[in-house]
CSV table of C-alpha atoms in Angstrom, one decimal:
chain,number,residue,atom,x,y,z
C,87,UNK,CA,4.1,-29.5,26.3
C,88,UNK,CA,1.6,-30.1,23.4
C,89,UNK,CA,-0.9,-27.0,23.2
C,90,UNK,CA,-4.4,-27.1,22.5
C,91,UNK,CA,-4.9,-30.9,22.6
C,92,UNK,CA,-8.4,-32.0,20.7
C,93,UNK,CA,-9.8,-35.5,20.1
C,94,UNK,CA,-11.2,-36.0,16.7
C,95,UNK,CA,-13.3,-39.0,15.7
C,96,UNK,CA,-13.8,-40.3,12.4
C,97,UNK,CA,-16.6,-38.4,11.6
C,98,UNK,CA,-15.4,-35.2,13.1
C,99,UNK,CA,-12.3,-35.3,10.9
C,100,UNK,CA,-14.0,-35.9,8.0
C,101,UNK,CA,-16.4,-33.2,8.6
C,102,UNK,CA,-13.1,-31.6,9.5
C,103,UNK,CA,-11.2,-32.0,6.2
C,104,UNK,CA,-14.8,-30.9,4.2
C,105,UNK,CA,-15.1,-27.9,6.1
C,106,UNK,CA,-11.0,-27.0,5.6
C,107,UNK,CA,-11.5,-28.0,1.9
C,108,UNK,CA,-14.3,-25.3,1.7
C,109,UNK,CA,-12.4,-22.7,3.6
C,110,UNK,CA,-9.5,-22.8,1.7
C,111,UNK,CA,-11.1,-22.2,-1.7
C,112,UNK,CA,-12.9,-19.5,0.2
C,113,UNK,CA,-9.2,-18.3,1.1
C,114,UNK,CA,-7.9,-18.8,-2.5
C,115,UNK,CA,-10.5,-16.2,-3.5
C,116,UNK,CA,-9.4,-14.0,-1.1
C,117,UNK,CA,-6.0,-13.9,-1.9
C,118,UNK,CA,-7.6,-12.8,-5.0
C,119,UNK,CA,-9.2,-9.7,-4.1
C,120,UNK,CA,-6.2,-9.0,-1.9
C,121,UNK,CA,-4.3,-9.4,-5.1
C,122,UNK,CA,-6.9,-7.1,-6.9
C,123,UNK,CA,-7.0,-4.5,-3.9
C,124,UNK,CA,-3.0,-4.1,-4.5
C,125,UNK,CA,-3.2,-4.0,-8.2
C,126,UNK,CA,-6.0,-0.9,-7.5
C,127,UNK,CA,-3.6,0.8,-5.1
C,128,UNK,CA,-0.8,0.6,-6.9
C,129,UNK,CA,-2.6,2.3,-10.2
C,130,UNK,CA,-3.7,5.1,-7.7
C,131,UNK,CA,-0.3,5.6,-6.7
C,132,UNK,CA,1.1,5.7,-10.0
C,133,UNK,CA,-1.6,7.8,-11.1
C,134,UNK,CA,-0.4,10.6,-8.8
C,135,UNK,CA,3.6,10.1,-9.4
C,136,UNK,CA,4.2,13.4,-10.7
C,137,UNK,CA,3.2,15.0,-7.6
C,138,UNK,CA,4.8,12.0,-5.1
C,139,UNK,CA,8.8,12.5,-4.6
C,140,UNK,CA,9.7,9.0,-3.9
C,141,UNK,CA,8.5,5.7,-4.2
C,142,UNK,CA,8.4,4.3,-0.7
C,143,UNK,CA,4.5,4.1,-0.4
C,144,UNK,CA,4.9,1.3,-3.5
C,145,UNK,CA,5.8,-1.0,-0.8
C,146,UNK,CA,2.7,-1.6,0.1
C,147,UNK,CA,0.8,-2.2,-2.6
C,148,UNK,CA,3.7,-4.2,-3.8
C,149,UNK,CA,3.7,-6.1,-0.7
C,150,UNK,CA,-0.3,-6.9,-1.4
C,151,UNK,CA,0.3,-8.1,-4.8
C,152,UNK,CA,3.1,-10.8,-3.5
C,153,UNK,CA,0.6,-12.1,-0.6
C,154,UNK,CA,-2.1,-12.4,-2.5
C,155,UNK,CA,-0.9,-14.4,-5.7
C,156,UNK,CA,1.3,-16.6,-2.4
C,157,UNK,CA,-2.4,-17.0,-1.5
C,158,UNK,CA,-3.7,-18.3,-4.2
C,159,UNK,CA,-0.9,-21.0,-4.1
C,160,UNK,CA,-0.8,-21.9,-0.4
C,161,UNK,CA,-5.1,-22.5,-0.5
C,162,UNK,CA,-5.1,-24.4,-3.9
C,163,UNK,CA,-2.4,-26.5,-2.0
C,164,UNK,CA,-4.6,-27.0,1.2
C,165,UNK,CA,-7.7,-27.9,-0.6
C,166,UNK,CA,-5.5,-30.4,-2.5
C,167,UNK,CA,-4.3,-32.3,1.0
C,168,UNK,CA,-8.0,-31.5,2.3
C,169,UNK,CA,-9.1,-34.1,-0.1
C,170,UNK,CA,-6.3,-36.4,0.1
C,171,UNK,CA,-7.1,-36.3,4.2
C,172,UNK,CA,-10.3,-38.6,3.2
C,173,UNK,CA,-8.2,-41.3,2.3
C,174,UNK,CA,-6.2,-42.5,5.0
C,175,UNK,CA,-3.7,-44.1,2.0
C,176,UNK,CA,-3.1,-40.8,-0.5
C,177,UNK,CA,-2.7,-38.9,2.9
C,178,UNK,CA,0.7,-40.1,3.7
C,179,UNK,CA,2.8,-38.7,0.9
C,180,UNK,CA,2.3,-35.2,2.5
C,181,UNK,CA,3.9,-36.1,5.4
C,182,UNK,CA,7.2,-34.8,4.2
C,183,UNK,CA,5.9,-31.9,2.2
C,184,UNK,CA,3.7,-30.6,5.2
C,185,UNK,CA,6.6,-28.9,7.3
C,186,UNK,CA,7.8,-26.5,5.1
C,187,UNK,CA,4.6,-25.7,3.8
C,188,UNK,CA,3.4,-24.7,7.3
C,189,UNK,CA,6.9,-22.7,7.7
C,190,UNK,CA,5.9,-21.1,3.8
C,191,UNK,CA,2.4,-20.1,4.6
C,192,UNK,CA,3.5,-18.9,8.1
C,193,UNK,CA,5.6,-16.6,6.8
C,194,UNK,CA,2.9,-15.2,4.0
C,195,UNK,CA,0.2,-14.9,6.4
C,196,UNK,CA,2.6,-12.6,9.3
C,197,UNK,CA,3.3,-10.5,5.5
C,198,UNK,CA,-0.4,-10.0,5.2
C,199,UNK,CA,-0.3,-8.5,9.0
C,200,UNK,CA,2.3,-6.7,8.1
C,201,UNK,CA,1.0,-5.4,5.3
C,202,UNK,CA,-2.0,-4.2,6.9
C,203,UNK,CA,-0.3,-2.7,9.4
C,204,UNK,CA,2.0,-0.6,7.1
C,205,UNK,CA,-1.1,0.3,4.7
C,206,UNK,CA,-2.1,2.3,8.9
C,207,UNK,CA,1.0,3.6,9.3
C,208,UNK,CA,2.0,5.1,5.9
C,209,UNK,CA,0.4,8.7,6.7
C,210,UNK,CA,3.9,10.5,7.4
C,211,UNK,CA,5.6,8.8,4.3
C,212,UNK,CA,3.2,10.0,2.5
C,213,UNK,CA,2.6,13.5,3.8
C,214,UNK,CA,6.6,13.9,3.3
C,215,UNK,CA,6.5,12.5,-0.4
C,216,UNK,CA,3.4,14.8,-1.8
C,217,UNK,CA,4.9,17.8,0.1
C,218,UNK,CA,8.1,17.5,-1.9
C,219,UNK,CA,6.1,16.5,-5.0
C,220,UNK,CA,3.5,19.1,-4.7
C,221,UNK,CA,5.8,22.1,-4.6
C,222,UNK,CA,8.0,20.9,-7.3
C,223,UNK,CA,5.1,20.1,-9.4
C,224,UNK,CA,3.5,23.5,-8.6
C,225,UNK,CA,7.0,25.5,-9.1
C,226,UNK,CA,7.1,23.6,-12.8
C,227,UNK,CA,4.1,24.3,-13.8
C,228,UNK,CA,4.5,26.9,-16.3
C,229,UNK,CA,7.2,24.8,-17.7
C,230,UNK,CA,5.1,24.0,-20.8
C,231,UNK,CA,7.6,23.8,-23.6
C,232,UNK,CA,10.7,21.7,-20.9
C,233,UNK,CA,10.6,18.4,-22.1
C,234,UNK,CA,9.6,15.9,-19.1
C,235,UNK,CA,7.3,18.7,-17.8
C,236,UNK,CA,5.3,19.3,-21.1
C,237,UNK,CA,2.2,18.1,-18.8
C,238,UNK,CA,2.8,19.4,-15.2
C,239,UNK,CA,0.3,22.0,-16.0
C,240,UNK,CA,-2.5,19.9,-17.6
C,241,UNK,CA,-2.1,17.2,-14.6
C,242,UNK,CA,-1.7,19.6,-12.0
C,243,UNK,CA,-5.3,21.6,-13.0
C,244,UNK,CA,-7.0,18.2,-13.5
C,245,UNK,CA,-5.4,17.4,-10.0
C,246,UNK,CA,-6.9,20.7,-8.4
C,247,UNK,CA,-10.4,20.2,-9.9
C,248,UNK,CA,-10.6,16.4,-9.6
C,249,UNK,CA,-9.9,17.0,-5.6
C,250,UNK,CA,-11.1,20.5,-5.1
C,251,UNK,CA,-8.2,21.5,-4.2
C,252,UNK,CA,-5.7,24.6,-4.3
C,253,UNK,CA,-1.9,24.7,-4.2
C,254,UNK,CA,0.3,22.0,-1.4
C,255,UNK,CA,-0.6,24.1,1.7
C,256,UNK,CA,-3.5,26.6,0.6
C,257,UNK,CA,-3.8,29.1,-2.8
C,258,UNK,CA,-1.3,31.5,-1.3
C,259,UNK,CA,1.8,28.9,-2.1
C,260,UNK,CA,0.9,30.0,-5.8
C,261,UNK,CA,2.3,33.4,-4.8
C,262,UNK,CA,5.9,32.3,-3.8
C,263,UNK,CA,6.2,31.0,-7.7
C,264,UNK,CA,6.2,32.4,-11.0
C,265,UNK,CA,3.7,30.4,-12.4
C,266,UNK,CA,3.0,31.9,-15.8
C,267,UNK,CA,5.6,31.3,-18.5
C,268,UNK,CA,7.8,34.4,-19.9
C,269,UNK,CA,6.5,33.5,-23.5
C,270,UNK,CA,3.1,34.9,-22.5
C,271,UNK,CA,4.2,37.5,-20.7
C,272,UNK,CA,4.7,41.3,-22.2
C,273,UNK,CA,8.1,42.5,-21.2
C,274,UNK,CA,7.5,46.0,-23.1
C,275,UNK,CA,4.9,46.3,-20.3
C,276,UNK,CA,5.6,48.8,-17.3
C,277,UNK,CA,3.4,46.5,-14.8
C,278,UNK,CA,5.5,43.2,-16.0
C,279,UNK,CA,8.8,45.1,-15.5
C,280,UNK,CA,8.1,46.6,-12.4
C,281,UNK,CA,6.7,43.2,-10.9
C,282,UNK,CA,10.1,41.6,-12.2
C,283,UNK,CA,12.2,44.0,-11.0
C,284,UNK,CA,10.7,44.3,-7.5
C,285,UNK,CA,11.5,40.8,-6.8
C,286,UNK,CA,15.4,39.7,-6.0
C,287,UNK,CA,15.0,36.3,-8.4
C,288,UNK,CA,14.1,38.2,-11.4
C,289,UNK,CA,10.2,36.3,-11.1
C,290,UNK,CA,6.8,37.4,-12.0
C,291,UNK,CA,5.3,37.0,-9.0
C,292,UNK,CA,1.7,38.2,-8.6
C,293,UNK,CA,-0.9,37.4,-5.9
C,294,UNK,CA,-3.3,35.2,-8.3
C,295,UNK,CA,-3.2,31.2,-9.1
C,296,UNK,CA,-4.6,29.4,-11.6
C,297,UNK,CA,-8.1,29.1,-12.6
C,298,UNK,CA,-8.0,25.0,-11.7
C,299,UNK,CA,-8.6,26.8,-8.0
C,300,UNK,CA,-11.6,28.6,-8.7
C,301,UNK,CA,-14.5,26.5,-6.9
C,302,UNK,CA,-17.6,26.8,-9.1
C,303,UNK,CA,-20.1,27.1,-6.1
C,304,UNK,CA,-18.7,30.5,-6.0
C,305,UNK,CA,-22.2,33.1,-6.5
C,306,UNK,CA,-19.5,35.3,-8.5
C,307,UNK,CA,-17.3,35.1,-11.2
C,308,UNK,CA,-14.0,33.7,-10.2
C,309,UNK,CA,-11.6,35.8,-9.0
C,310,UNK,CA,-8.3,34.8,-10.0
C,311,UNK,CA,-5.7,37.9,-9.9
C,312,UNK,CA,-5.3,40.6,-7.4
C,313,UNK,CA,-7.2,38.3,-4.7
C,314,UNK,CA,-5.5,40.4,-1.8
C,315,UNK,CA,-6.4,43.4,-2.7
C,316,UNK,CA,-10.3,44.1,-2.0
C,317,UNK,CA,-10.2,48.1,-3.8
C,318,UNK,CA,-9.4,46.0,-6.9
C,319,UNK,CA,-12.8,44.2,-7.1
C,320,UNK,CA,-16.1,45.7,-6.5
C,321,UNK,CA,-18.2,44.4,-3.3
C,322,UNK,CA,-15.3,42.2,-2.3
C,323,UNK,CA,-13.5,41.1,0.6
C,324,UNK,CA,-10.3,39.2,0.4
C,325,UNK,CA,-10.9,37.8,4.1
C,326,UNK,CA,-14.3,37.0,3.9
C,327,UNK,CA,-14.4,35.4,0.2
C,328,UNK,CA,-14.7,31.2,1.0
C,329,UNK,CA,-16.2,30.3,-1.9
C,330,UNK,CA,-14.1,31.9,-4.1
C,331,UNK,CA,-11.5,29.6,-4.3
C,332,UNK,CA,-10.5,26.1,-2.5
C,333,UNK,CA,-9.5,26.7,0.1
C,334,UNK,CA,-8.2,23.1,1.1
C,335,UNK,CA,-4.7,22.4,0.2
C,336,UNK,CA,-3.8,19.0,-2.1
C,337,UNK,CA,-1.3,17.7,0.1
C,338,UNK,CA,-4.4,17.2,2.4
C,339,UNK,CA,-7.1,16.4,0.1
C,340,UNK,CA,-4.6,13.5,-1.2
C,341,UNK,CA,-3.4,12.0,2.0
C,342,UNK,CA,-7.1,12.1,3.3
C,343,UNK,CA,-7.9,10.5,0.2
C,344,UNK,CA,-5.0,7.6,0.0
C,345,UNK,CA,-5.3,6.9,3.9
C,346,UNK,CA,-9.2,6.8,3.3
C,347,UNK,CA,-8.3,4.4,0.4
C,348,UNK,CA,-5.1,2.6,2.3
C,349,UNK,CA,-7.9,2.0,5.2
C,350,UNK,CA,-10.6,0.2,3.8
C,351,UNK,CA,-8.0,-1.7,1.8
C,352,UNK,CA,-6.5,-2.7,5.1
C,353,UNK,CA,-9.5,-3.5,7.2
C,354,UNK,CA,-10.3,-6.1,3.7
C,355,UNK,CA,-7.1,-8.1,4.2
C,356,UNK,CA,-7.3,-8.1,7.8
C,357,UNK,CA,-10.3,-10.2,7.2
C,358,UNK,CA,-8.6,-12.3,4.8
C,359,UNK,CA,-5.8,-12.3,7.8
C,360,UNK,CA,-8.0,-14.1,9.9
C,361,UNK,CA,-9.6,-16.3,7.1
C,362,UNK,CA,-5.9,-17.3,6.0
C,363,UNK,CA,-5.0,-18.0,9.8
C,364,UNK,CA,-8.3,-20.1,10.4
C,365,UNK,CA,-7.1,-22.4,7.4
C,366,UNK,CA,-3.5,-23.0,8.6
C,367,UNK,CA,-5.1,-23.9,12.2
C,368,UNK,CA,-8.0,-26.4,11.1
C,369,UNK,CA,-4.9,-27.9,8.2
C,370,UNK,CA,-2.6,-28.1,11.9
C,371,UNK,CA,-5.3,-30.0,13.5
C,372,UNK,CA,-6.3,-32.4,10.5
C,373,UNK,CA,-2.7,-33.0,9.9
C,374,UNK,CA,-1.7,-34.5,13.6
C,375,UNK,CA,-4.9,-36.1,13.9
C,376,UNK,CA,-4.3,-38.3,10.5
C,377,UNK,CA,-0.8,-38.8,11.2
C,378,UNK,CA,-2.1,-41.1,14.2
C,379,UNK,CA,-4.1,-42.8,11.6
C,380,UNK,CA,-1.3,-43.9,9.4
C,381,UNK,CA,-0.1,-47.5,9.8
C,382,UNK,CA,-3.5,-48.3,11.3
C,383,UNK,CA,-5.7,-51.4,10.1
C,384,UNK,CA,-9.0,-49.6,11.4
C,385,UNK,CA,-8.8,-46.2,10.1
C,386,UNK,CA,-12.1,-45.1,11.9
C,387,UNK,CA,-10.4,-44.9,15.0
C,388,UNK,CA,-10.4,-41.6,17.3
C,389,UNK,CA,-7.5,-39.7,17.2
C,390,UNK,CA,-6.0,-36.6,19.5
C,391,UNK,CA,-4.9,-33.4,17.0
C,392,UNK,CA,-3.3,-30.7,18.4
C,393,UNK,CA,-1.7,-27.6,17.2
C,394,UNK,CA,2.3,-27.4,18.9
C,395,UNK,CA,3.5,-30.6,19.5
C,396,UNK,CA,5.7,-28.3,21.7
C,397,UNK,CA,5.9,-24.8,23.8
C,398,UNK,CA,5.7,-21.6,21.5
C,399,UNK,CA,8.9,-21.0,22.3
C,400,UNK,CA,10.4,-24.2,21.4
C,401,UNK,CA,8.2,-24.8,18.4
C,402,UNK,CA,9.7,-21.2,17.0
C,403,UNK,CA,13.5,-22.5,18.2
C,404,UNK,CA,12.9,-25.6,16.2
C,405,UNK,CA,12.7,-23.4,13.4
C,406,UNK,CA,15.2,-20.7,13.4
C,407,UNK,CA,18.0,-23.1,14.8
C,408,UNK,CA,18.6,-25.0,11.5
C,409,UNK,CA,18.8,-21.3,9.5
C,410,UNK,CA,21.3,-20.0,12.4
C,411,UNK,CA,23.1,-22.9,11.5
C,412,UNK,CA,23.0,-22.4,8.1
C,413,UNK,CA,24.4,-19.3,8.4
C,414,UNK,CA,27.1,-20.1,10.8
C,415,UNK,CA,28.3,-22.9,8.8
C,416,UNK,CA,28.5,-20.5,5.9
C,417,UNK,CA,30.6,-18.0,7.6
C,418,UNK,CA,32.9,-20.1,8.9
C,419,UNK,CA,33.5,-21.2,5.2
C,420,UNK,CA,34.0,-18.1,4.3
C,421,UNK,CA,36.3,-17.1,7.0
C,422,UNK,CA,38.4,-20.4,6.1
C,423,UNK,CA,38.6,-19.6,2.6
C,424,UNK,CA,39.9,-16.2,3.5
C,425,UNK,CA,42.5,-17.4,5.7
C,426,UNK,CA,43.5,-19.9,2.7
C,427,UNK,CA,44.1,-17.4,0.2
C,428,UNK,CA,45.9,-15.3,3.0
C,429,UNK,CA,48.3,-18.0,3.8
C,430,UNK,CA,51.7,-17.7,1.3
């Protein structure tokens, strides 16, 4: 059953191959920017490494960046048969080229969905990596002279500031670490003894953080030590004080800002999604409605194009049998091979 049957004549398919040829450069700049948009995520990913655990949310970035330069290819190659489609002789010597371009660019253009569907659905991967990054970068931080660390501290303050941000959760994770390095601490001191010694790790643990959290709208001078105890600090209240620090957690303020990122980038390719798929439809139709032309004298005849010569379901059979064959034929190879070498 053919689907979606159209009769083109000749000046319909030549306005036909104009208007693809168009499209398609129009496509080949938006593989591009889609090309562009993953090269942009990817530099804001690895911007942020120190505080990510794993490199799973590369994937999608990575998987923009292969789209986009496939393309570039594919549309350069469409515009190419777009203008051999106004000559009914150049336009045969596609014929045998055309079918696994079609299976190439069908397979780029579900990526492209795919990738805009992952760049949606990336929020827990990247909750889970900053959560582990965050702490360990947080719990390293006064590890100044380790090398591989020498900068945790200068790139988790620039982190806090750039974002407005304190600590993975809120400021009070800074509590649970010792986030001052023994070298500047006095160990002759009673306070710095007793504070070691009251805690079972041997830490100096104190209830202040860094001063990368002080927010400057604060009316008052940052408070950055003693922040839970109000007798400490005159006319303050450690429940009431908001703009005294952030109070927004990184983890947050970074998956906000990467989703925010992840969706624009997304709704961008989604467009070049459709723009992509309008170019292999309008290619379909121009390429069954010249094939009826070939071997004709008049070649300003009316022709029928259509866009499955078959069902969906066959049309996608017609396709995957030959690479199920493929494979059986190799495992059965294999299998003989094996019993070969097993025979004395």
């Amino acid at each position: 059953m053919v689907v979606m049957k159209m009769k083109f004549p000749f000046q319909k398919r030549v306005k036909l191959a104009q208007g693809l040829w168009f499209l398609s450069w129009c496509a080949t700049v938006a593989g591009a920017i889609t090309f562009t948009l993953g090269c942009i995520l990817k530099t804001e990913l690895r911007r942020r490494a120190e505080v990510m655990d794993n490199s799973d949310v590369h994937v999608v970035p990575n998987t923009l960046m292969i789209v986009g330069l496939a393309s570039l290819g594919i549309n350069i190659f469409a515009s190419k048969i777009c203008q051999d489609a106004l000559d009914a002789e150049r336009f045969p010597r596609w014929k045998n080229m055309l079918k696994p371009y079609f299976a190439v660019s069908c397979f780029f253009t579900v990526l492209m969905l795919l990738a805009v569907i992952m760049s949606c659905a990336m929020k827990g991967s990247l909750e889970s990596s900053l959560k582990v990054g965050l702490k360990n970068g947080i719990r390293f931080y006064k590890d100044t002279d380790t090398p591989g660390r020498c900068f945790q501290k200068q790139n988790i303050d620039r982190l806090q500031m750039e974002f407005q941000c304190c600590g993975n959760n809120d400021f009070r994770d800074w509590f649970e670490v010792q986030w001052i390095s023994n070298r500047y601490l006095d160990f002759s001191s009673k306070e710095v003894k007793d504070r070691i010694k009251s805690n079972v790790d041997g830490r100096y643990l104190l209830d202040g953080v860094p001063f990368s959290c002080c927010n400057p709208s604060s009316p008052r001078p940052c408070i950055q030590y003693q922040l839970t105890n109000n007798s400490a600090h005159f006319n303050y209240e450690y429940q009431t004080e908001e703009l005294n620090l952030y109070l927004r957690g990184c983890r947050e303020a970074l998956v906000s800002y990467f989703m925010g990122l992840m969706n624009t980038i997304g709704a961008g390719v989604l467009s070049v999604f459709l723009l992509q798929g309008s170019v292999l439809v309008s290619l379909r139709f121009l390429q069954t409605a010249m094939e009826a032309v070939a071997g004709n004298e008049n070649t300003e005849i009316e022709t029928e194009g259509y866009l499955l010569e078959k069902s969906v379901k066959d049309t996608v059979m017609e396709f995957i049998e030959p690479v199920m064959q493929f494979f059986l034929f190799k495992n059965q190879v294999g299998e003989g091979s094996s019993e070969a070498q097993a025979d004395p």
